[in-house]
């Protein structure tokens, strides 16, 4: 079968969306749904990505994470360039079906284009304290060298 | 101090945003940044919420999760109605600083307005299979009765 064979239900009632078993995802005004991706072995949040309908269908069909690249504006089979593919262990959808949670095994144990294991390698101190908070590095060193893996490909970060 | 004393840096360069220690969050065209919230004891993804600048600052200052309610259009101190507050264990920001990860302890062990522990109580089968996928319930019963907790408050789900 092809990814285009996979069908979603129209969103008709709140009860259907929240309490039913029909897959009726809500895409935003850009045609995207956010996706939280975590490491299956320890629950670490690796990244927050976005999927359009095609990326979600390809993820469902292939069991490998596909996203929509907002900077490159293409379907992004995660790991196609770096080899760091994400094998889906479970794919969940939330109550109002406007967010996806992928639990994955990462080939190569890194998901961040900066070279870290997780994109969330820095923390913000909470509680009373200075008005300017200094970010702490929670990963002490990079897992891979982005230059060696991506070469001169443009950085996807948008200011 | 007040939440309004907390200051963010302007976003100037990719290196500053990705490799520095300055907190320079990116809010989208609606003034929001998405926030993944996980349970600190097991890494389960509880919800995907959104924060505006005020909600993020209040979360940083108080150590309790605050979001922006897109349906009610107000700052939402999670648990103010239900008592199911979320105590921040760690607050992280991602590489390009356009997503937040909160790891929390949940008072009452439930975060979903439908009554489940996690908003992500249903999974989608992956791999080859039927074109219509039936959602599986990963939580077998609700943790609390939403009617008893929220009464006749409007359901926040938007179709």
mmCIF file of C-alpha atoms in Angstrom:
data_model
loop_
_atom_site.group_PDB
_atom_site.id
_atom_site.type_symbol
_atom_site.label_atom_id
_atom_site.label_comp_id
_atom_site.label_asym_id
_atom_site.label_seq_id
_atom_site.Cartn_x
_atom_site.Cartn_y
_atom_site.Cartn_z
ATOM 1 C CA UNK A 1 0.000 0.000 0.000
ATOM 2 C CA UNK A 2 0.978 3.638 -0.422
ATOM 3 C CA UNK A 3 0.898 6.349 2.249
ATOM 4 C CA UNK A 4 -1.888 8.057 0.291
ATOM 5 C CA UNK A 5 -4.179 5.100 1.002
ATOM 6 C CA UNK A 6 -4.208 5.975 4.702
ATOM 7 C CA UNK A 7 -7.335 7.918 5.576
ATOM 8 C CA UNK A 8 -8.269 10.284 8.374
ATOM 9 C CA UNK A 9 -11.792 10.897 9.648
ATOM 10 C CA UNK A 10 -13.468 14.306 9.494
ATOM 11 C CA UNK A 11 -13.802 16.015 12.877
ATOM 12 C CA UNK A 12 -17.521 16.028 13.662
ATOM 13 C CA UNK A 13 -18.103 16.133 17.422
ATOM 14 C CA UNK A 14 -16.018 16.670 20.558
ATOM 15 C CA UNK A 15 -17.127 13.258 21.862
ATOM 16 C CA UNK A 16 -15.945 11.581 18.646
ATOM 17 C CA UNK A 17 -12.562 13.331 18.797
ATOM 18 C CA UNK A 18 -11.895 12.859 22.521
ATOM 19 C CA UNK A 19 -13.656 9.647 23.469
ATOM 20 C CA UNK A 20 -13.734 7.709 20.215
ATOM 21 C CA UNK A 21 -11.296 5.532 18.328
ATOM 22 C CA UNK A 22 -11.323 7.377 15.001
ATOM 23 C CA UNK A 23 -8.110 9.048 13.874
ATOM 24 C CA UNK A 24 -9.176 12.644 13.117
ATOM 25 C CA UNK A 25 -6.059 14.825 13.459
ATOM 26 C CA UNK A 26 -6.318 18.605 13.488
ATOM 27 C CA UNK A 27 -3.809 20.457 11.338
ATOM 28 C CA UNK A 28 -3.217 24.159 11.993
ATOM 29 C CA UNK A 29 -3.594 27.038 9.533
ATOM 30 C CA UNK A 30 -0.260 25.998 7.982
ATOM 31 C CA UNK A 31 -1.445 22.402 7.561
ATOM 32 C CA UNK A 32 0.819 21.199 10.380
ATOM 33 C CA UNK A 33 0.463 19.259 13.624
ATOM 34 C CA UNK A 34 3.201 19.417 16.307
ATOM 35 C CA UNK A 35 4.988 16.185 17.239
ATOM 36 C CA UNK A 36 6.870 15.501 20.474
ATOM 37 C CA UNK A 37 9.548 12.858 19.985
ATOM 38 C CA UNK A 38 10.987 10.999 22.980
ATOM 39 C CA UNK A 39 13.614 8.280 23.418
ATOM 40 C CA UNK A 40 11.864 5.007 24.211
ATOM 41 C CA UNK A 41 14.576 3.762 26.583
ATOM 42 C CA UNK A 42 14.550 6.705 29.019
ATOM 43 C CA UNK A 43 11.720 9.095 28.086
ATOM 44 C CA UNK A 44 14.056 11.969 27.252
ATOM 45 C CA UNK A 45 12.421 14.541 24.982
ATOM 46 C CA UNK A 46 14.584 14.617 21.855
ATOM 47 C CA UNK A 47 12.823 17.206 19.734
ATOM 48 C CA UNK A 48 9.602 18.971 18.883
ATOM 49 C CA UNK A 49 8.877 18.693 15.171
ATOM 50 C CA UNK A 50 5.955 19.332 12.867
ATOM 51 C CA UNK A 51 4.142 17.003 10.470
ATOM 52 C CA UNK A 52 1.811 17.734 7.597
ATOM 53 C CA UNK A 53 -0.723 15.078 6.566
ATOM 54 C CA UNK A 54 1.760 13.393 4.214
ATOM 55 C CA UNK A 55 4.483 13.210 6.880
ATOM 56 C CA UNK A 56 2.043 11.745 9.401
ATOM 57 C CA UNK A 57 0.807 9.152 6.894
ATOM 58 C CA UNK A 58 4.375 8.196 5.917
ATOM 59 C CA UNK A 59 5.298 7.839 9.588
ATOM 60 C CA UNK A 60 2.282 5.599 10.193
ATOM 61 C CA UNK A 61 3.004 3.479 7.140
ATOM 62 C CA UNK A 62 6.779 3.118 7.370
ATOM 63 C CA UNK A 63 7.274 3.175 11.146
ATOM 64 C CA UNK A 64 10.054 5.734 10.676
ATOM 65 C CA UNK A 65 9.664 9.364 11.701
ATOM 66 C CA UNK A 66 8.867 11.812 8.924
ATOM 67 C CA UNK A 67 8.394 15.535 9.557
ATOM 68 C CA UNK A 68 7.714 18.686 7.600
ATOM 69 C CA UNK A 69 10.772 20.910 7.502
ATOM 70 C CA UNK A 70 9.528 24.454 8.051
ATOM 71 C CA UNK A 71 12.866 25.940 6.974
ATOM 72 C CA UNK A 72 13.416 23.821 3.858
ATOM 73 C CA UNK A 73 9.691 23.367 3.122
ATOM 74 C CA UNK A 74 9.979 19.691 2.226
ATOM 75 C CA UNK A 75 8.985 16.348 3.697
ATOM 76 C CA UNK A 76 11.861 15.406 5.950
ATOM 77 C CA UNK A 77 12.613 11.735 6.474
ATOM 78 C CA UNK A 78 14.571 12.174 9.693
ATOM 79 C CA UNK A 79 18.047 10.704 9.319
ATOM 80 C CA UNK A 80 18.024 10.617 5.507
ATOM 81 C CA UNK A 81 21.087 12.903 5.538
ATOM 82 C CA UNK A 82 22.696 12.097 8.881
ATOM 83 C CA UNK A 83 21.833 8.386 9.136
ATOM 84 C CA UNK A 84 20.262 9.135 12.536
ATOM 85 C CA UNK A 85 16.863 7.623 11.700
ATOM 86 C CA UNK A 86 14.109 7.305 14.304
ATOM 87 C CA UNK A 87 12.299 3.948 14.498
ATOM 88 C CA UNK A 88 8.801 4.378 15.912
ATOM 89 C CA UNK A 89 8.091 2.340 19.044
ATOM 90 C CA UNK A 90 4.724 3.972 19.636
ATOM 91 C CA UNK A 91 2.703 6.746 18.019
ATOM 92 C CA UNK A 92 0.102 8.453 20.168
ATOM 93 C CA UNK A 93 -2.331 11.296 19.647
ATOM 94 C CA UNK A 94 -3.714 13.598 22.317
ATOM 95 C CA UNK A 95 -7.236 14.242 23.597
ATOM 96 C CA UNK A 96 -8.296 16.859 21.031
ATOM 97 C CA UNK A 97 -6.073 15.250 18.361
ATOM 98 C CA UNK A 98 -3.968 18.311 17.670
ATOM 99 C CA UNK A 99 -0.620 16.890 18.862
ATOM 100 C CA UNK A 100 1.387 13.711 18.235
ATOM 101 C CA UNK A 101 3.757 11.860 20.591
ATOM 102 C CA UNK A 102 6.323 9.578 18.974
ATOM 103 C CA UNK A 103 8.384 7.299 21.178
ATOM 104 C CA UNK A 104 11.391 6.174 19.129
ATOM 105 C CA UNK A 105 14.638 4.276 19.002
ATOM 106 C CA UNK A 106 17.278 6.529 17.500
ATOM 107 C CA UNK A 107 19.901 4.911 15.318
ATOM 108 C CA UNK A 108 23.165 6.565 16.435
ATOM 109 C CA UNK A 109 21.621 7.961 19.641
ATOM 110 C CA UNK A 110 21.460 11.606 18.520
ATOM 111 C CA UNK A 111 18.602 13.720 17.196
ATOM 112 C CA UNK A 112 19.786 17.317 17.289
ATOM 113 C CA UNK A 113 21.333 19.088 14.296
ATOM 114 C CA UNK A 114 23.681 20.983 16.668
ATOM 115 C CA UNK A 115 25.264 17.630 17.587
ATOM 116 C CA UNK A 116 23.627 16.861 20.919
ATOM 117 C CA UNK A 117 21.593 13.779 21.823
ATOM 118 C CA UNK A 118 18.499 15.879 22.529
ATOM 119 C CA UNK A 119 17.575 19.296 21.161
ATOM 120 C CA UNK A 120 16.789 20.235 24.769
ATOM 121 C CA UNK A 121 20.395 20.362 25.983
ATOM 122 C CA UNK A 122 19.970 23.557 28.031
ATOM 123 C CA UNK A 123 17.905 24.305 31.138
ATOM 124 C CA UNK A 124 16.503 27.521 32.592
ATOM 125 C CA UNK A 125 16.769 28.009 36.394
ATOM 126 C CA UNK A 126 13.337 28.484 37.996
ATOM 127 C CA UNK A 127 12.201 30.156 41.221
ATOM 128 C CA UNK A 128 13.186 33.508 42.699
ATOM 129 C CA UNK A 129 16.449 34.768 41.271
ATOM 130 C CA UNK A 130 18.007 37.219 38.866
ATOM 131 C CA UNK A 131 15.897 38.899 36.198
ATOM 132 C CA UNK A 132 18.240 37.505 33.546
ATOM 133 C CA UNK A 133 18.522 33.710 33.689
ATOM 134 C CA UNK A 134 21.700 32.026 32.462
ATOM 135 C CA UNK A 135 21.071 28.781 30.591
ATOM 136 C CA UNK A 136 22.799 25.681 31.978
ATOM 137 C CA UNK A 137 24.174 22.995 29.686
ATOM 138 C CA UNK A 138 22.652 19.634 30.640
ATOM 139 C CA UNK A 139 24.711 17.752 28.053
ATOM 140 C CA UNK A 140 28.401 18.277 28.605
ATOM 141 C CA UNK A 141 29.559 17.383 25.119
ATOM 142 C CA UNK A 142 28.185 16.818 21.660
ATOM 143 C CA UNK A 143 27.425 13.286 20.468
ATOM 144 C CA UNK A 144 28.536 13.972 16.908
ATOM 145 C CA UNK A 145 30.250 16.683 14.874
ATOM 146 C CA UNK A 146 27.600 18.488 12.796
ATOM 147 C CA UNK A 147 30.182 19.717 10.299
ATOM 148 C CA UNK A 148 31.299 16.147 9.563
ATOM 149 C CA UNK A 149 27.708 14.937 9.181
ATOM 150 C CA UNK A 150 25.980 17.838 7.419
ATOM 151 C CA UNK A 151 28.930 19.526 5.697
ATOM 152 C CA UNK A 152 27.942 22.915 4.330
ATOM 153 C CA UNK A 153 24.164 22.328 4.364
ATOM 154 C CA UNK A 154 22.346 25.490 5.545
ATOM 155 C CA UNK A 155 21.531 25.673 9.248
ATOM 156 C CA UNK A 156 17.755 25.129 9.690
ATOM 157 C CA UNK A 157 17.408 27.604 12.561
ATOM 158 C CA UNK A 158 15.321 30.679 11.722
ATOM 159 C CA UNK A 159 15.904 33.769 13.845
ATOM 160 C CA UNK B 1 10.248 40.183 42.403
ATOM 161 C CA UNK B 2 7.449 40.137 39.856
ATOM 162 C CA UNK B 3 7.248 37.984 36.733
ATOM 163 C CA UNK B 4 7.548 41.153 34.660
ATOM 164 C CA UNK B 5 11.094 41.663 35.973
ATOM 165 C CA UNK B 6 12.264 38.553 34.109
ATOM 166 C CA UNK B 7 13.914 39.508 30.845
ATOM 167 C CA UNK B 8 14.576 37.715 27.581
ATOM 168 C CA UNK B 9 17.381 38.494 25.158
ATOM 169 C CA UNK B 10 16.751 39.616 21.580
ATOM 170 C CA UNK B 11 17.583 36.985 18.958
ATOM 171 C CA UNK B 12 20.626 38.262 17.111
ATOM 172 C CA UNK B 13 22.646 35.384 15.652
ATOM 173 C CA UNK B 14 22.203 31.651 15.154
ATOM 174 C CA UNK B 15 25.350 31.011 17.193
ATOM 175 C CA UNK B 16 23.971 33.066 20.104
ATOM 176 C CA UNK B 17 20.634 31.220 20.025
ATOM 177 C CA UNK B 18 22.012 27.695 19.597
ATOM 178 C CA UNK B 19 25.394 27.691 21.298
ATOM 179 C CA UNK B 20 25.074 30.438 23.898
ATOM 180 C CA UNK B 21 23.599 30.688 27.366
ATOM 181 C CA UNK B 22 21.205 33.594 26.754
ATOM 182 C CA UNK B 23 17.487 32.910 27.053
ATOM 183 C CA UNK B 24 16.067 34.238 23.763
ATOM 184 C CA UNK B 25 12.787 32.382 23.150
ATOM 185 C CA UNK B 26 10.997 32.617 19.818
ATOM 186 C CA UNK B 27 7.263 33.184 19.961
ATOM 187 C CA UNK B 28 5.168 32.450 16.882
ATOM 188 C CA UNK B 29 2.869 34.832 14.993
ATOM 189 C CA UNK B 30 0.291 34.371 17.770
ATOM 190 C CA UNK B 31 2.880 35.230 20.458
ATOM 191 C CA UNK B 32 3.060 31.597 21.613
ATOM 192 C CA UNK B 33 5.746 28.960 22.151
ATOM 193 C CA UNK B 34 4.817 25.262 22.396
ATOM 194 C CA UNK B 35 5.611 23.431 25.635
ATOM 195 C CA UNK B 36 5.993 19.659 26.065
ATOM 196 C CA UNK B 37 5.206 18.577 29.613
ATOM 197 C CA UNK B 38 6.421 15.212 30.913
ATOM 198 C CA UNK B 39 6.104 13.390 34.240
ATOM 199 C CA UNK B 40 9.447 13.520 36.032
ATOM 200 C CA UNK B 41 9.129 10.025 37.560
ATOM 201 C CA UNK B 42 8.652 8.088 34.326
ATOM 202 C CA UNK B 43 9.080 10.438 31.351
ATOM 203 C CA UNK B 44 5.503 10.013 30.159
ATOM 204 C CA UNK B 45 4.381 12.882 27.939
ATOM 205 C CA UNK B 46 1.407 14.422 29.742
ATOM 206 C CA UNK B 47 0.407 17.236 27.419
ATOM 207 C CA UNK B 48 1.465 19.691 24.770
ATOM 208 C CA UNK B 49 0.535 23.221 25.804
ATOM 209 C CA UNK B 50 1.353 26.729 24.678
ATOM 210 C CA UNK B 51 2.850 29.653 26.594
ATOM 211 C CA UNK B 52 2.945 33.333 25.831
ATOM 212 C CA UNK B 53 5.739 35.479 27.302
ATOM 213 C CA UNK B 54 3.801 36.105 30.520
ATOM 214 C CA UNK B 55 3.044 32.409 31.062
ATOM 215 C CA UNK B 56 6.693 31.497 30.492
ATOM 216 C CA UNK B 57 7.873 34.175 32.923
ATOM 217 C CA UNK B 58 5.340 33.108 35.558
ATOM 218 C CA UNK B 59 6.433 29.493 35.164
ATOM 219 C CA UNK B 60 10.087 30.490 35.581
ATOM 220 C CA UNK B 61 9.357 32.622 38.635
ATOM 221 C CA UNK B 62 6.871 30.425 40.496
ATOM 222 C CA UNK B 63 8.114 26.965 39.533
ATOM 223 C CA UNK B 64 4.519 25.997 38.696
ATOM 224 C CA UNK B 65 3.348 25.443 35.123
ATOM 225 C CA UNK B 66 1.448 28.317 33.522
ATOM 226 C CA UNK B 67 0.128 28.133 29.964
ATOM 227 C CA UNK B 68 -1.884 30.265 27.585
ATOM 228 C CA UNK B 69 -5.333 28.822 27.044
ATOM 229 C CA UNK B 70 -6.032 29.114 23.326
ATOM 230 C CA UNK B 71 -9.736 28.324 23.817
ATOM 231 C CA UNK B 72 -10.382 30.617 26.795
ATOM 232 C CA UNK B 73 -7.733 33.195 25.780
ATOM 233 C CA UNK B 74 -6.402 33.683 29.295
ATOM 234 C CA UNK B 75 -3.270 32.838 31.274
ATOM 235 C CA UNK B 76 -3.906 29.390 32.644
ATOM 236 C CA UNK B 77 -2.318 28.417 35.942
ATOM 237 C CA UNK B 78 -2.593 24.674 35.455
ATOM 238 C CA UNK B 79 -4.531 23.136 38.313
ATOM 239 C CA UNK B 80 -6.113 26.387 39.531
ATOM 240 C CA UNK B 81 -9.540 24.824 38.887
ATOM 241 C CA UNK B 82 -8.848 21.110 39.263
ATOM 242 C CA UNK B 83 -6.168 21.217 41.974
ATOM 243 C CA UNK B 84 -3.938 19.174 39.623
ATOM 244 C CA UNK B 85 -1.008 21.614 39.705
ATOM 245 C CA UNK B 86 2.300 20.833 38.009
ATOM 246 C CA UNK B 87 5.475 21.504 40.031
ATOM 247 C CA UNK B 88 8.435 22.157 37.726
ATOM 248 C CA UNK B 89 11.376 19.800 38.210
ATOM 249 C CA UNK B 90 13.249 21.121 35.190
ATOM 250 C CA UNK B 91 12.572 23.650 32.441
ATOM 251 C CA UNK B 92 14.514 23.228 29.226
ATOM 252 C CA UNK B 93 14.589 25.049 25.927
ATOM 253 C CA UNK B 94 15.540 23.585 22.563
ATOM 254 C CA UNK B 95 18.341 24.377 20.114
ATOM 255 C CA UNK B 96 16.637 27.191 18.206
ATOM 256 C CA UNK B 97 14.695 28.243 21.325
ATOM 257 C CA UNK B 98 11.235 27.814 19.832
ATOM 258 C CA UNK B 99 10.051 25.003 22.124
ATOM 259 C CA UNK B 100 9.972 24.377 25.894
ATOM 260 C CA UNK B 101 10.237 21.082 27.778
ATOM 261 C CA UNK B 102 8.857 21.016 31.314
ATOM 262 C CA UNK B 103 9.503 17.988 33.498
ATOM 263 C CA UNK B 104 6.986 18.128 36.368
ATOM 264 C CA UNK B 105 5.544 16.465 39.418
ATOM 265 C CA UNK B 106 1.775 16.439 39.083
ATOM 266 C CA UNK B 107 -0.238 16.851 42.261
ATOM 267 C CA UNK B 108 -3.021 14.256 41.921
ATOM 268 C CA UNK B 109 -1.232 12.383 39.108
ATOM 269 C CA UNK B 110 -3.491 13.538 36.294
ATOM 270 C CA UNK B 111 -3.086 16.244 33.653
ATOM 271 C CA UNK B 112 -5.810 15.659 31.059
ATOM 272 C CA UNK B 113 -9.158 17.447 31.116
ATOM 273 C CA UNK B 114 -10.842 14.273 29.807
ATOM 274 C CA UNK B 115 -9.851 12.545 33.064
ATOM 275 C CA UNK B 116 -6.820 10.542 32.013
ATOM 276 C CA UNK B 117 -3.319 10.725 33.483
ATOM 277 C CA UNK B 118 -1.843 11.841 30.153
ATOM 278 C CA UNK B 119 -3.561 13.588 27.253
ATOM 279 C CA UNK B 120 -1.915 10.974 25.040
ATOM 280 C CA UNK B 121 -4.101 8.031 26.128
ATOM 281 C CA UNK B 122 -4.587 6.628 22.614
ATOM 282 C CA UNK B 123 -2.135 5.096 20.170
ATOM 283 C CA UNK B 124 -2.159 4.698 16.398
ATOM 284 C CA UNK B 125 -0.978 1.343 14.963
ATOM 285 C CA UNK B 126 1.980 1.773 12.598
ATOM 286 C CA UNK B 127 3.323 -0.322 9.713
ATOM 287 C CA UNK B 128 1.485 -1.978 6.841
ATOM 288 C CA UNK B 129 -2.186 -2.426 7.624
ATOM 289 C CA UNK B 130 -5.670 -1.138 6.926
ATOM 290 C CA UNK B 131 -6.159 2.296 5.373
ATOM 291 C CA UNK B 132 -8.280 3.290 8.373
ATOM 292 C CA UNK B 133 -6.418 2.909 11.667
ATOM 293 C CA UNK B 134 -8.410 2.214 14.840
ATOM 294 C CA UNK B 135 -7.032 4.024 17.895
ATOM 295 C CA UNK B 136 -6.077 1.851 20.859
ATOM 296 C CA UNK B 137 -6.662 3.005 24.431
ATOM 297 C CA UNK B 138 -3.357 2.869 26.335
ATOM 298 C CA UNK B 139 -4.988 3.923 29.609
ATOM 299 C CA UNK B 140 -7.727 1.529 30.576
ATOM 300 C CA UNK B 141 -9.627 3.852 32.889
ATOM 301 C CA UNK B 142 -9.808 7.512 33.822
ATOM 302 C CA UNK B 143 -7.904 8.809 36.845
ATOM 303 C CA UNK B 144 -10.624 11.282 37.805
ATOM 304 C CA UNK B 145 -14.180 12.193 36.845
ATOM 305 C CA UNK B 146 -14.074 15.408 34.789
ATOM 306 C CA UNK B 147 -17.706 16.216 35.579
ATOM 307 C CA UNK B 148 -16.995 16.142 39.314
ATOM 308 C CA UNK B 149 -13.885 18.320 38.920
ATOM 309 C CA UNK B 150 -14.893 20.811 36.230
ATOM 310 C CA UNK B 151 -18.694 20.805 36.581
ATOM 311 C CA UNK B 152 -20.323 22.566 33.678
ATOM 312 C CA UNK B 153 -17.215 24.510 32.542
ATOM 313 C CA UNK B 154 -17.040 24.566 28.722
ATOM 314 C CA UNK B 155 -14.940 21.848 27.094
ATOM 315 C CA UNK B 156 -11.704 23.437 25.789
ATOM 316 C CA UNK B 157 -11.510 21.256 22.682
ATOM 317 C CA UNK B 158 -11.957 23.166 19.414
ATOM 318 C CA UNK B 159 -13.110 21.154 16.415
#
